[in-house]
XYZ file of C-alpha atoms in Angstrom:
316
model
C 17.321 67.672 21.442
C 14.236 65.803 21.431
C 12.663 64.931 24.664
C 10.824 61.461 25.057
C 7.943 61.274 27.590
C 7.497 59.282 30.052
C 5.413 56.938 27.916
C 7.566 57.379 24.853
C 10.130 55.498 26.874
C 8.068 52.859 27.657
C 7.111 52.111 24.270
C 10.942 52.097 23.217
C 11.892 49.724 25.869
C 9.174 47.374 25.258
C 10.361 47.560 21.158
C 13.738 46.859 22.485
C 13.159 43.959 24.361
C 10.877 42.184 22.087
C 13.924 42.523 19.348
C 16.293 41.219 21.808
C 13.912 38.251 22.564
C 13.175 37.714 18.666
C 17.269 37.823 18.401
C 17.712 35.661 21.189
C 15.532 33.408 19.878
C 16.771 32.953 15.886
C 20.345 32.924 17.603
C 19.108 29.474 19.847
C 17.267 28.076 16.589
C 20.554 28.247 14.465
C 22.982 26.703 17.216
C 20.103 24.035 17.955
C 19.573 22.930 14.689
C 23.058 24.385 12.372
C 25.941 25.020 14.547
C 25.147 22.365 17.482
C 24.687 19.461 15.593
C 27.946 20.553 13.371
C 30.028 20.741 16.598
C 28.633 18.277 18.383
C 28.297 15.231 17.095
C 28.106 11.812 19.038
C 29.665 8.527 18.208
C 27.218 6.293 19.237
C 29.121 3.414 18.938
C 31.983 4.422 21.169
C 29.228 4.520 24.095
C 28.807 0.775 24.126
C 28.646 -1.937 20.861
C 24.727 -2.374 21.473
C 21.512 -0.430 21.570
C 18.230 -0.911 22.724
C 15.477 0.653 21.222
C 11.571 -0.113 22.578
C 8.117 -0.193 20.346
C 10.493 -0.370 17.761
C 8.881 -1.876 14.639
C 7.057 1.072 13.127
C 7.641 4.755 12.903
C 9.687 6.655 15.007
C 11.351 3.457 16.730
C 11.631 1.796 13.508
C 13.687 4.871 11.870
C 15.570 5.236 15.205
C 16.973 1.373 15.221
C 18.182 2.206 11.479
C 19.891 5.143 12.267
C 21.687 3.620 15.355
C 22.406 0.703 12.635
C 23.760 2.971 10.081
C 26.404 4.171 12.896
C 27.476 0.812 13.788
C 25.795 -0.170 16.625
C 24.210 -3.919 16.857
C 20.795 -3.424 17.803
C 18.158 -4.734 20.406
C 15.146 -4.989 19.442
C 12.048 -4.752 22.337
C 8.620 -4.635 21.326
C 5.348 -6.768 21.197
C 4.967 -8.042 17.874
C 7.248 -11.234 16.432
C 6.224 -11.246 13.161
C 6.984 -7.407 13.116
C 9.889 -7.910 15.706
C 11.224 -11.192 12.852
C 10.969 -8.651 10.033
C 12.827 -5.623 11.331
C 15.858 -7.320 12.569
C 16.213 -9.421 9.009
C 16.346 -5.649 7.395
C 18.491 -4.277 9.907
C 20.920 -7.359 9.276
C 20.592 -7.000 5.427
C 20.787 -3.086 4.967
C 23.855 -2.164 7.631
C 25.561 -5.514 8.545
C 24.913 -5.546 12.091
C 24.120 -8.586 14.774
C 20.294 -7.604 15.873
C 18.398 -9.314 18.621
C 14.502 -9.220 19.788
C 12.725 -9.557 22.648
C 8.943 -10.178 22.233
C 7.376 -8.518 25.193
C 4.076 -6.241 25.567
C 4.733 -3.186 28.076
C 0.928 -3.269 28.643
C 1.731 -6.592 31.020
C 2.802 -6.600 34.817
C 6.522 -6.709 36.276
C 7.572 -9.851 34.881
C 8.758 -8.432 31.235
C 11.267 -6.809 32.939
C 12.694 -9.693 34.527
C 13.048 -11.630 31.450
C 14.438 -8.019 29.674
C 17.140 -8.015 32.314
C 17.673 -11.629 31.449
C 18.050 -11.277 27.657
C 20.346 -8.309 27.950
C 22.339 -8.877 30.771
C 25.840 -9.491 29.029
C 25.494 -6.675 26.340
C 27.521 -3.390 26.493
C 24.183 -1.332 25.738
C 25.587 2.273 25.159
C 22.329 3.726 24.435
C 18.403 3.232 24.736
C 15.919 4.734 23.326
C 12.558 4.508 25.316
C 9.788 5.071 22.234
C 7.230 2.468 22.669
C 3.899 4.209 23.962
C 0.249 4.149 23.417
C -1.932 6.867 22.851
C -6.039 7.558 22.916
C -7.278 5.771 20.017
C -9.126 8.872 18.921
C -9.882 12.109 21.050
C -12.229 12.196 23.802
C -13.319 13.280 27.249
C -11.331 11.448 30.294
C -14.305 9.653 31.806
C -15.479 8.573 28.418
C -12.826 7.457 26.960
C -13.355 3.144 25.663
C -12.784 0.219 27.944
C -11.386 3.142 30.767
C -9.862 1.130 33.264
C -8.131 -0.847 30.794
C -6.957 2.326 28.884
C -5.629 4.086 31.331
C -3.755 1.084 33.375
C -2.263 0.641 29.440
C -1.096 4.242 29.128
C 0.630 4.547 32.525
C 2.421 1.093 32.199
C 3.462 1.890 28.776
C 4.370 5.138 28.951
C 5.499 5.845 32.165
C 6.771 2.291 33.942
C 8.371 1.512 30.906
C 10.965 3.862 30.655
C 11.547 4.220 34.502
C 11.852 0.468 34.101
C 14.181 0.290 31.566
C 16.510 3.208 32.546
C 16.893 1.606 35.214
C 17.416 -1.569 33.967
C 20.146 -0.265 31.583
C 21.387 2.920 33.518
C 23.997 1.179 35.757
C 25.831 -0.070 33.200
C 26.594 2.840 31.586
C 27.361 4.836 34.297
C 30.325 1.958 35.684
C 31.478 2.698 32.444
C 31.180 6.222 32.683
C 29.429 6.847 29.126
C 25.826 6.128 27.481
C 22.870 7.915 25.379
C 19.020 7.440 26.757
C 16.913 9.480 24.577
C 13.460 9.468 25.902
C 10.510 10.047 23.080
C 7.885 12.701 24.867
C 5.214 14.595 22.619
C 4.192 18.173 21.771
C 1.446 17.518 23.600
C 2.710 17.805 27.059
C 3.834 21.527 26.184
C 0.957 22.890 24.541
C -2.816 22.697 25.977
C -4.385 19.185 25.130
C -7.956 18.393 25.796
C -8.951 15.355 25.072
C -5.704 13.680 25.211
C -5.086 15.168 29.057
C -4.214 11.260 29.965
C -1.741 10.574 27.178
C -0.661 14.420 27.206
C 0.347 13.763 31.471
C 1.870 10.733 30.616
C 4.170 12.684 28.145
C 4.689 15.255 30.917
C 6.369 12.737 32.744
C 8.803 11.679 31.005
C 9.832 15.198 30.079
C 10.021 15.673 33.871
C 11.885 12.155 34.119
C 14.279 13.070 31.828
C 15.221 16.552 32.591
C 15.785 15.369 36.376
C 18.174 11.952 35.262
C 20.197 14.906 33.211
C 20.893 16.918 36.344
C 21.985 13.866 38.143
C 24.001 12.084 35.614
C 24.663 14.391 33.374
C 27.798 15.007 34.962
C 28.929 11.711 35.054
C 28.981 11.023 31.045
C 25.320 10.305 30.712
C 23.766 11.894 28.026
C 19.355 12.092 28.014
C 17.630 13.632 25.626
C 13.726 13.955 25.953
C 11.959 14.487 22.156
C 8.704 15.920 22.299
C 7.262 15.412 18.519
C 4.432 17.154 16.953
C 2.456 15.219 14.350
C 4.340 12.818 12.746
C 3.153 10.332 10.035
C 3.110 6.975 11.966
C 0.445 4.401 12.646
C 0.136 6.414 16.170
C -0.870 9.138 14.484
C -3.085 8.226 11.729
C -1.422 10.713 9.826
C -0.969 8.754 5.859
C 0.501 11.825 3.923
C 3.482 13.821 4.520
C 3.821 17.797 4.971
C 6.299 20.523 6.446
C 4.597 19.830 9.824
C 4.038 16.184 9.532
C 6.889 14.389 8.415
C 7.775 10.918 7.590
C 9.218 9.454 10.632
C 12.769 8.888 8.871
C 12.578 12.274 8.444
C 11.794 13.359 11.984
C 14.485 11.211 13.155
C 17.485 12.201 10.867
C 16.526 15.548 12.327
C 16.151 14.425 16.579
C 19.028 12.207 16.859
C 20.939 14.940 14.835
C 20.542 17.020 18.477
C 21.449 14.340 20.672
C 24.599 16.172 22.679
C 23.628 19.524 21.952
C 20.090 19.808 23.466
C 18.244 17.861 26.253
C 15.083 18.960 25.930
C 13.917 19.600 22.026
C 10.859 19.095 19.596
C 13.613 17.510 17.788
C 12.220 19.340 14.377
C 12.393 22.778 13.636
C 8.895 23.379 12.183
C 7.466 21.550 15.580
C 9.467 23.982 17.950
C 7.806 26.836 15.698
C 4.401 24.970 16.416
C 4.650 24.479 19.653
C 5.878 28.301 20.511
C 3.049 29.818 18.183
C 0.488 27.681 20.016
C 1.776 28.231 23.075
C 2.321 32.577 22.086
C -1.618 32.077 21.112
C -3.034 30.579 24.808
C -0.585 33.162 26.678
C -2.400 36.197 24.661
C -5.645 35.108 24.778
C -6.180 32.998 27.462
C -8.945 31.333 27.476
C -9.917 31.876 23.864
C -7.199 30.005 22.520
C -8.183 26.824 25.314
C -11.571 27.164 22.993
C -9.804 27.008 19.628
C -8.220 23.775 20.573
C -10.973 22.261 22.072
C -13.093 22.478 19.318
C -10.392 21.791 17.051
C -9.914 18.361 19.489
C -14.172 18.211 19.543
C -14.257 18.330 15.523
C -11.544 15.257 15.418
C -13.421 13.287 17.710
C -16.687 13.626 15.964
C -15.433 12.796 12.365
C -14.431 9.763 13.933
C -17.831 8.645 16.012
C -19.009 9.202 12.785
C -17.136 7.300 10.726
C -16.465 4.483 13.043
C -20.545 4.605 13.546
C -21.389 4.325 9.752
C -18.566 1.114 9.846
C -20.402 -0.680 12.255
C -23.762 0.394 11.167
């Protein structure tokens, strides 16, 4: 009988376990995205005739208030824009023959909005809110050099952090005297992976992952289901991104496939080809360290100066 050294061993065991982990992984990607959403699918009307859905006249909001439409549920609408706010709820009303109603506010603005939110909604079974609306850099760039600073970053944290502290909050009681409700909170890829040059948005992002994965072990318990979706590149006005592609989809795209998980995973990229993004960028920094910090820096450094450039030659 053959005997193995020492090292021999080693090198088995280590081929061993990185099957395993390969296995364990495909096995997670097929109940995530086949089996789960099969088995586990949620009637979002049952968890309250209304939802509320924020920064929800374009893109990922916008696709999100249609899909809760499509399933029955009336729909609130909360975002900034009238005009936009005027036109989304006459096309929710036309396409899926549900009562819709908007609240102008901008999140950007102090404590009042949320007074006059709590107003508006106050008599409405709201079974589930979606926190979208956010703000991001307008293009990439340093932290101390990033436009009109103060401004900026007083407009991220409002929007992208108070806003859905606010509005869970706002919302969250009701639900839980009724013992059922949805909040899905919309994160980004880029609080998982290394992000220069977005490190404000990016921390802003890491919050509400944190947010949400703490309000799931409190009430999850209690019939409260959060999700937190942490998108890759998505084409949205956000974004900039015009063109579709396997990594970049269309936001109804993107959503079909997020609100698909909702009650079978609380933390997800809420795409497959993201969650392979994320875990190859994130294999990358863990093997080289450093090195792979540099790739997406300069990657981040080449963005930024396509745009200086172009924006320059505009106002030139």
């Amino acid at each position: 009988m053959a005997q193995f050294t020492a090292l021999e061993k080693f090198g088995i065991a280590f081929l061993v376990a990185i099957i395993l982990y390969i296995l364990n992984y495909v096995l997670q990607i097929v109940y995530t995205y086949v089996v789960g959403p099969a088995v586990n699918k949620v009637d979002f009307k049952s968890k309250g005739q209304w939802a509320v859905v924020t920064g929800c006249t374009d893109g990922i909001g916008k696709e999100y208030a249609k899909e809760l439409a499509s399933r029955g549920c009336d729909i609130v609408l909360v975002s900034r824009s009238m005009d936009k706010l005027k036109n989304t709820a006459e096309e929710l009303e036309k396409d899926f023959k549900v009562s819709t109603k908007i609240i102008q506010v901008n999140f950007s603005d102090g404590e009042a909005i949320y007074e006059k939110i709590g107003r508006e909604i106050a008599d409405l079974e709201i079974g589930t809110l979606v926190n979208n609306v956010g703000v991001s850099y307008t293009y990439p760039e340093y932290f101390l050099d990033v436009p009109d600073w103060e401004q900026s970053m007083d407009n991220m944290l409002r929007t992208n952090c108070v806003s859905a502290t606010r509005m869970t909050g706002l919302i969250m009681p009701g639900m839980l005297k009724r013992g059922k409700g949805v909040i899905i909170n919309i994160g980004s890829g880029s609080s998982m992976i290394p992000s220069p040059l977005l490190t404000v948005y990016a921390a802003t992002k890491a919050y509400i992952d944190k947010f949400s994965e703490g309000l799931e072990m409190e009430y999850g318990k209690r019939g409260i289901i959060v999700q937190c979706v942490l998108p890759g590149f998505v084409c949205s006005n956000m974004s900039g991104i015009r063109r579709s592609t396997f990594f970049a989809p269309t936001a109804k795209v993107f959503v079909k496939s997020a609100i698909s998980l909702v009650g079978t995973t609380s933390r997800t990229p809420g795409y497959l080809p993201h969650a392979l993004f994320v875990n190859v960028i994130n294999a990358i920094h863990a093997l080289t360290g450093r090195f792979g910090v540099w790739l997406v820096t300069r990657s981040m450094e080449n963005s930024r100066r396509k745009i200086l450039k172009k924006k320059g030659k505009m106002e030139a």
